[in-house]
mmCIF file of C-alpha atoms in Angstrom:
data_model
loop_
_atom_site.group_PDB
_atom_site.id
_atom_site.type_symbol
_atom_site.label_atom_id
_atom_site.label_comp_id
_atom_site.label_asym_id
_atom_site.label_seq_id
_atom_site.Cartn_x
_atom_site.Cartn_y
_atom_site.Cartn_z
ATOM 1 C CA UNK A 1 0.000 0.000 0.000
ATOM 2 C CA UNK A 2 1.532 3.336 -0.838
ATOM 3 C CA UNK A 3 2.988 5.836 2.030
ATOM 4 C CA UNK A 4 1.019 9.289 2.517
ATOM 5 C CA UNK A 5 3.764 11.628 2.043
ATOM 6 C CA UNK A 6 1.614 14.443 2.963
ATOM 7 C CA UNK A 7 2.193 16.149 6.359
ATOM 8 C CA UNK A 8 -0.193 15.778 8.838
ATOM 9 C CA UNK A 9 -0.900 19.816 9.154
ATOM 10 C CA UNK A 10 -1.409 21.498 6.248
ATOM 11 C CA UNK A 11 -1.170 25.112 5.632
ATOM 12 C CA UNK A 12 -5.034 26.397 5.106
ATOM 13 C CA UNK A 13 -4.580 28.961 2.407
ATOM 14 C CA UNK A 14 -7.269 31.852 1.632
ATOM 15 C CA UNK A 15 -7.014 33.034 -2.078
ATOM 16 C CA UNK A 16 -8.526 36.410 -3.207
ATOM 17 C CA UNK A 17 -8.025 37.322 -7.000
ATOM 18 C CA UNK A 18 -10.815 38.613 -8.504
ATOM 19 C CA UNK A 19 -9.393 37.747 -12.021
ATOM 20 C CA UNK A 20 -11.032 33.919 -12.187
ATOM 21 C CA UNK A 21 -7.990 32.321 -14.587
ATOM 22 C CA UNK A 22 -5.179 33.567 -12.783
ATOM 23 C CA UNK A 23 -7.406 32.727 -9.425
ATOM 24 C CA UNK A 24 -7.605 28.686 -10.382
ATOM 25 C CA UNK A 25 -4.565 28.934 -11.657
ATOM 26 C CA UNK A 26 -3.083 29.976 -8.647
ATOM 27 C CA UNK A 27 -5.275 27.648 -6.521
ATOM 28 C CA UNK A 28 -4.206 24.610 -8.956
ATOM 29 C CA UNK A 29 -0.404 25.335 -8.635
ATOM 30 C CA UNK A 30 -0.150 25.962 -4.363
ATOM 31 C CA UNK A 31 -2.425 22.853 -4.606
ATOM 32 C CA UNK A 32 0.077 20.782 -5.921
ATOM 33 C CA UNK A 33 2.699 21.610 -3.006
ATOM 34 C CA UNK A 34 2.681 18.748 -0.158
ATOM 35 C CA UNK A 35 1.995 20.729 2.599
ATOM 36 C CA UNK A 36 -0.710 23.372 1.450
ATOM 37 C CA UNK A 37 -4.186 23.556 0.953
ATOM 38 C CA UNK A 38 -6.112 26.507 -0.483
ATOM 39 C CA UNK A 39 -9.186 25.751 1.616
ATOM 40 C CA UNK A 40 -11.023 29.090 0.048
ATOM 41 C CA UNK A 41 -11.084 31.455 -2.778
ATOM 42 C CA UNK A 42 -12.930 34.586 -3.185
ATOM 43 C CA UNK A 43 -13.204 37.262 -6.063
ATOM 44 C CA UNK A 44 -13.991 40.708 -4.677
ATOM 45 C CA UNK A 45 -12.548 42.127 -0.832
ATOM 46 C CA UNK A 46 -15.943 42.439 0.589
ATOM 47 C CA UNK A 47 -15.743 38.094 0.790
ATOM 48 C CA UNK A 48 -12.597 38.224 2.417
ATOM 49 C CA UNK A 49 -13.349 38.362 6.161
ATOM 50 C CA UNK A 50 -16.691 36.742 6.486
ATOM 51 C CA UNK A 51 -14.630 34.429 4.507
ATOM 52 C CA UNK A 52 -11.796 33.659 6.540
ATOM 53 C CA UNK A 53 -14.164 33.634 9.618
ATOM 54 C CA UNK A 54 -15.349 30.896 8.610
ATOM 55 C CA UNK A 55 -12.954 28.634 7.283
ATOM 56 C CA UNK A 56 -10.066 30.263 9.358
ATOM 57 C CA UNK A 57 -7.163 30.013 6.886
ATOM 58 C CA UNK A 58 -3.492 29.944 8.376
ATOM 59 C CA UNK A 59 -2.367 32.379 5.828
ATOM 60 C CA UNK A 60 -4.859 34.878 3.136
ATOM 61 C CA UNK A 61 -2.900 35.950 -0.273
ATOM 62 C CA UNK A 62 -4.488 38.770 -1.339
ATOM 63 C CA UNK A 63 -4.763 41.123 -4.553
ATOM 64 C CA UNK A 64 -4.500 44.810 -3.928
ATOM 65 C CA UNK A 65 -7.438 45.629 -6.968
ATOM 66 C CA UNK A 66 -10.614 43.814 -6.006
ATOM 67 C CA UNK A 67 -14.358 44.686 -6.439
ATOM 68 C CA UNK A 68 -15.768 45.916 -3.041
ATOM 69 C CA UNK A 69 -12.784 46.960 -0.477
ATOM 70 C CA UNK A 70 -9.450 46.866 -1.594
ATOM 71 C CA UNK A 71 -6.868 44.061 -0.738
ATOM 72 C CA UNK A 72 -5.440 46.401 1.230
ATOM 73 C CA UNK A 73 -8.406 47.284 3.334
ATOM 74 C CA UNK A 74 -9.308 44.121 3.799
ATOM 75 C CA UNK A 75 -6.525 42.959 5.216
ATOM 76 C CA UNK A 76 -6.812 45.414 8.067
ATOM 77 C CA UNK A 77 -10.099 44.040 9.041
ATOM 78 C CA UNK A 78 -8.373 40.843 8.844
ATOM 79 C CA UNK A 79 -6.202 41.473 11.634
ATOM 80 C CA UNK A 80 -8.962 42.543 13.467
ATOM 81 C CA UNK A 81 -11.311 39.472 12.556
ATOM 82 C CA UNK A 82 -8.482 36.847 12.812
ATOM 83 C CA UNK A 83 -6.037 37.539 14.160
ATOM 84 C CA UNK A 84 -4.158 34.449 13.800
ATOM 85 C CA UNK A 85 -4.115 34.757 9.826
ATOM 86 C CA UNK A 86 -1.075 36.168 8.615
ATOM 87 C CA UNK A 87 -1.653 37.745 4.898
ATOM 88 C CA UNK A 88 0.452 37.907 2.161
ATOM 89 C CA UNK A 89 -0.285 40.885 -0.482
ATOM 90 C CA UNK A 90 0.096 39.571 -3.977
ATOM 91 C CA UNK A 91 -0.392 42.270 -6.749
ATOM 92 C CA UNK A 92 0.604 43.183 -10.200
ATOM 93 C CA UNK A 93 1.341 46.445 -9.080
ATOM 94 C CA UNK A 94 4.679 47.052 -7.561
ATOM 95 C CA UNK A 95 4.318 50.416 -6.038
ATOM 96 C CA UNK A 96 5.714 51.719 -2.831
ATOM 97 C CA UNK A 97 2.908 53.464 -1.832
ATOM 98 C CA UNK A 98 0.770 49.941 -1.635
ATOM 99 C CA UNK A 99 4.203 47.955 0.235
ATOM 100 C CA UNK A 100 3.908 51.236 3.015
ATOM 101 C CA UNK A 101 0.366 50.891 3.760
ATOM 102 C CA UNK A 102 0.076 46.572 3.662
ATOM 103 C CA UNK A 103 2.598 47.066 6.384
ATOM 104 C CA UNK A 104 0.788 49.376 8.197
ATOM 105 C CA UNK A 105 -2.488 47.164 7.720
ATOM 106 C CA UNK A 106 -0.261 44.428 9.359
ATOM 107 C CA UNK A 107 0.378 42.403 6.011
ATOM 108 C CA UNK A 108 3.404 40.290 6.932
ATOM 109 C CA UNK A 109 4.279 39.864 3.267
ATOM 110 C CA UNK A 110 4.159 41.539 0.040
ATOM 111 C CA UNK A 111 5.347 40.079 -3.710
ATOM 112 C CA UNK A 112 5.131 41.128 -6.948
ATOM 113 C CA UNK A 113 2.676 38.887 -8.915
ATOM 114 C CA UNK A 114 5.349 37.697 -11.881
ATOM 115 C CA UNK A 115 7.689 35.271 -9.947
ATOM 116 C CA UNK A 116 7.648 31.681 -9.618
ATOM 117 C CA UNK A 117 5.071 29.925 -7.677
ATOM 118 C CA UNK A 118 7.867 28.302 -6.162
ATOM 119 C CA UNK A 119 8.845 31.472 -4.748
ATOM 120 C CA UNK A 120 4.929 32.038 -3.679
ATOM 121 C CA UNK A 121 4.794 28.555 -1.732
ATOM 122 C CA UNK A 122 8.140 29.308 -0.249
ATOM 123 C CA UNK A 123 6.840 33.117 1.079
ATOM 124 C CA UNK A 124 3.494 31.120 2.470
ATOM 125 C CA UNK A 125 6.211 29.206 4.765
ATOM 126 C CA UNK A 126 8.161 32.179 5.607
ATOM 127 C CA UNK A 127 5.224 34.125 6.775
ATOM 128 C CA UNK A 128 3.882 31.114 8.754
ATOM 129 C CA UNK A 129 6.964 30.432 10.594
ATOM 130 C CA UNK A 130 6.587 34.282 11.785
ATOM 131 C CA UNK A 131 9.034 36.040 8.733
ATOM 132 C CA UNK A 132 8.026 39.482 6.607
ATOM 133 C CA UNK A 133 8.891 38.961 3.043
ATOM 134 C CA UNK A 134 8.871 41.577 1.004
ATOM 135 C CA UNK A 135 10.370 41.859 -2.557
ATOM 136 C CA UNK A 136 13.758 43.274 -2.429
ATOM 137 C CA UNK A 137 13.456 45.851 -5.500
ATOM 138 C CA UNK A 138 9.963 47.203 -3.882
ATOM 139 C CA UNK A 139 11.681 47.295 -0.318
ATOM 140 C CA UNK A 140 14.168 49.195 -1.787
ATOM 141 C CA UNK A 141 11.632 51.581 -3.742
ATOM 142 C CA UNK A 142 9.285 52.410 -0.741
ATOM 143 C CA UNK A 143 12.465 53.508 1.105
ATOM 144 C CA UNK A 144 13.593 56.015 -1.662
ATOM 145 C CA UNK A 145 9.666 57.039 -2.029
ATOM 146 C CA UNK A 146 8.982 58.286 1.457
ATOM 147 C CA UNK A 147 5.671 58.405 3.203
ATOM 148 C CA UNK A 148 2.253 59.184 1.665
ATOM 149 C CA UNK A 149 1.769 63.286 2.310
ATOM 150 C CA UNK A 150 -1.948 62.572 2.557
ATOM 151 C CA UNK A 151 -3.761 62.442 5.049
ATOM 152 C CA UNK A 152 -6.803 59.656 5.968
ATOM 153 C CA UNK A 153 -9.243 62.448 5.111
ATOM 154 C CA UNK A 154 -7.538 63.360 1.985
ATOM 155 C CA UNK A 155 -7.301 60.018 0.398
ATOM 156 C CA UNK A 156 -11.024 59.542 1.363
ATOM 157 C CA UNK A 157 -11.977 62.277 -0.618
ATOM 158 C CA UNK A 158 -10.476 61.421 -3.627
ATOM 159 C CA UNK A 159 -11.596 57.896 -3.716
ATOM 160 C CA UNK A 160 -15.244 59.413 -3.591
ATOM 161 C CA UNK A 161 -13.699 61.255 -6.362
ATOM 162 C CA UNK A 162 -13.699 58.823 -8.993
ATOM 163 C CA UNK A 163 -16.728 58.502 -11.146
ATOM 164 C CA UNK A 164 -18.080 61.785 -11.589
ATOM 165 C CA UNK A 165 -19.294 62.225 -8.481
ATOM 166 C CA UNK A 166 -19.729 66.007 -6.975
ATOM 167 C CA UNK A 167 -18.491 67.527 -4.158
ATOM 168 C CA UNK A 168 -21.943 67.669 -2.996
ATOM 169 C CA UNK A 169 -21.746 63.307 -3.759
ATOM 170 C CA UNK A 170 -18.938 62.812 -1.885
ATOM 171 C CA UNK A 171 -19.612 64.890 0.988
ATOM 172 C CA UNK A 172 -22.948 63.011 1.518
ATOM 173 C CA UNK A 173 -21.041 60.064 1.436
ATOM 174 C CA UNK A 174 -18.421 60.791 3.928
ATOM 175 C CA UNK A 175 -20.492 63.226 6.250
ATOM 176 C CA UNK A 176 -18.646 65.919 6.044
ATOM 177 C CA UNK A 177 -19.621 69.192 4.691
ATOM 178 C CA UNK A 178 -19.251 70.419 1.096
ATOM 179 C CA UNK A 179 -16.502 73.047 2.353
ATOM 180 C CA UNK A 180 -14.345 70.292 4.212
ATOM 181 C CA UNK A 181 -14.617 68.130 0.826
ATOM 182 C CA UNK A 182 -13.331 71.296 -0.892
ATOM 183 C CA UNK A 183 -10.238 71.999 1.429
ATOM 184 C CA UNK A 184 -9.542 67.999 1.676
ATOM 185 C CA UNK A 185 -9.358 67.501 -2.052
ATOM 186 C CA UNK A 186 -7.677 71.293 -2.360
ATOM 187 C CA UNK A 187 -4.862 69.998 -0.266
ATOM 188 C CA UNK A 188 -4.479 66.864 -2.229
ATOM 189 C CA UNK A 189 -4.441 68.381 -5.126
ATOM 190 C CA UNK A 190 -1.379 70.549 -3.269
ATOM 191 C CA UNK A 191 0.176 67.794 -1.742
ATOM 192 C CA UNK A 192 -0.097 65.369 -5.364
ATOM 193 C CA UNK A 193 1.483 68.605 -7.461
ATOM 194 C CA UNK A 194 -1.422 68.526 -10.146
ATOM 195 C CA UNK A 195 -4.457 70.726 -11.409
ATOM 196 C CA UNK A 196 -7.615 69.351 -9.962
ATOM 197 C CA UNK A 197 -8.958 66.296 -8.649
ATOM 198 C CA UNK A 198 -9.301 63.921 -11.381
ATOM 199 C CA UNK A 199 -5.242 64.793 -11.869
ATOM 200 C CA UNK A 200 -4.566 64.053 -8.051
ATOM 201 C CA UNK A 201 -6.489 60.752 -8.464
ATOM 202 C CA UNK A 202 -4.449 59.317 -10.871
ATOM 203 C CA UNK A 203 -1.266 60.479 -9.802
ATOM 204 C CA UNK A 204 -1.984 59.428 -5.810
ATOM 205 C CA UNK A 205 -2.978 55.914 -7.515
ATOM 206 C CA UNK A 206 0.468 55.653 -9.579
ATOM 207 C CA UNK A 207 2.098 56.440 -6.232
ATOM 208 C CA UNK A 208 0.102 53.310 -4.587
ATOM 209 C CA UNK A 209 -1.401 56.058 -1.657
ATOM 210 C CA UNK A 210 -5.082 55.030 -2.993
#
């Protein structure tokens, strides 16, 4: 009769990638590796949490760009929810703006999407054993980049921004009055070095602060 090879505790991994191919394909590969098991996968942030309460994964890799809440946020409420799940951020976006604030949401990991999923299973058991891994050139990046100059307020203002909406829009949507919305996305327009708001969007997002 043949010998189980497998280990008797597996790694519970929770996958979010709201891109479905790259999602199984991701799921198939860390599949194959003896001692994990991607016991979940999601394709928007809002699933992440309720989620991983209920399956309670050892480790969640997460996308930065989902439907719903960003990886990013999510992985904040993670720490909150479950605490005992470490989280990997796994994006196609290497910008030092998203490596600052995935360590300040208490991400214990953070890779660029195009290496090896050897590399990916070996980072799962890093992060596990209690390690931060973090991709050198990015590391190296964020240090040279400095903090975000905006504030919470600020980059909540110009995420209402998107789409259109008014100042009137987003000031019903944060609570705030229509001349706080002006001075928060006047300052961020300051702070980003651009024209008006739609300008301070993109550029804040090309920095990784949104």
């Amino acid at each position: 009769m043949p010998q189980d090879h497998r280990p008797a505790r597996l790694t519970r991994v929770l996958l979010a990638e709201d891109q479905g191919m790259m999602r199984g394909a991701l799921a198939l590969l860390l599949g194959l590796e003896p001692d994990i098991e991607v016991v979940a996968q999601v394709g928007s942030g809002d699933e992440i949490v309720p989620t991983a309460v209920r399956v309670r994964p050892d480790v969640a890799l997460l996308d930065i760009e989902l439907p719903g809440c960003s990886g990013l946020d999510a992985a904040a409420r993670l720490r909150a929810a479950v605490p005992d799940c470490r989280v990997l951020i796994l994006t196609t976006f290497g910008r030092p703006g998203y490596l600052r604030r995935a360590m300040e949401a208490g991400a214990a990991g953070f890779l660029v999407k195009d290496g090896p999923v050897e590399e990916l299973a070996v980072a799962v058991r890093r992060v596990l054993a209690g390690e931060t891994v973090i991709d050198p050139a990015l590391a190296a990046a964020a240090l040279s980049a400095g903090p975000s100059p905006l504030t919470a307020r600020e980059r909540d203002a110009l995420n209402a921004s998107v789409d259109g909406a008014t100042v009137a829009d987003i000031a019903a949507k944060l609570h705030l009055s229509e001349s706080t919305v002006r001075n928060y996305l006047s300052a961020a327009i300051g702070k980003t070095g651009t024209r008006n708001r739609m300008e301070a969007v993109r550029a804040a997002r090309q920095q990784g602060w949104l």
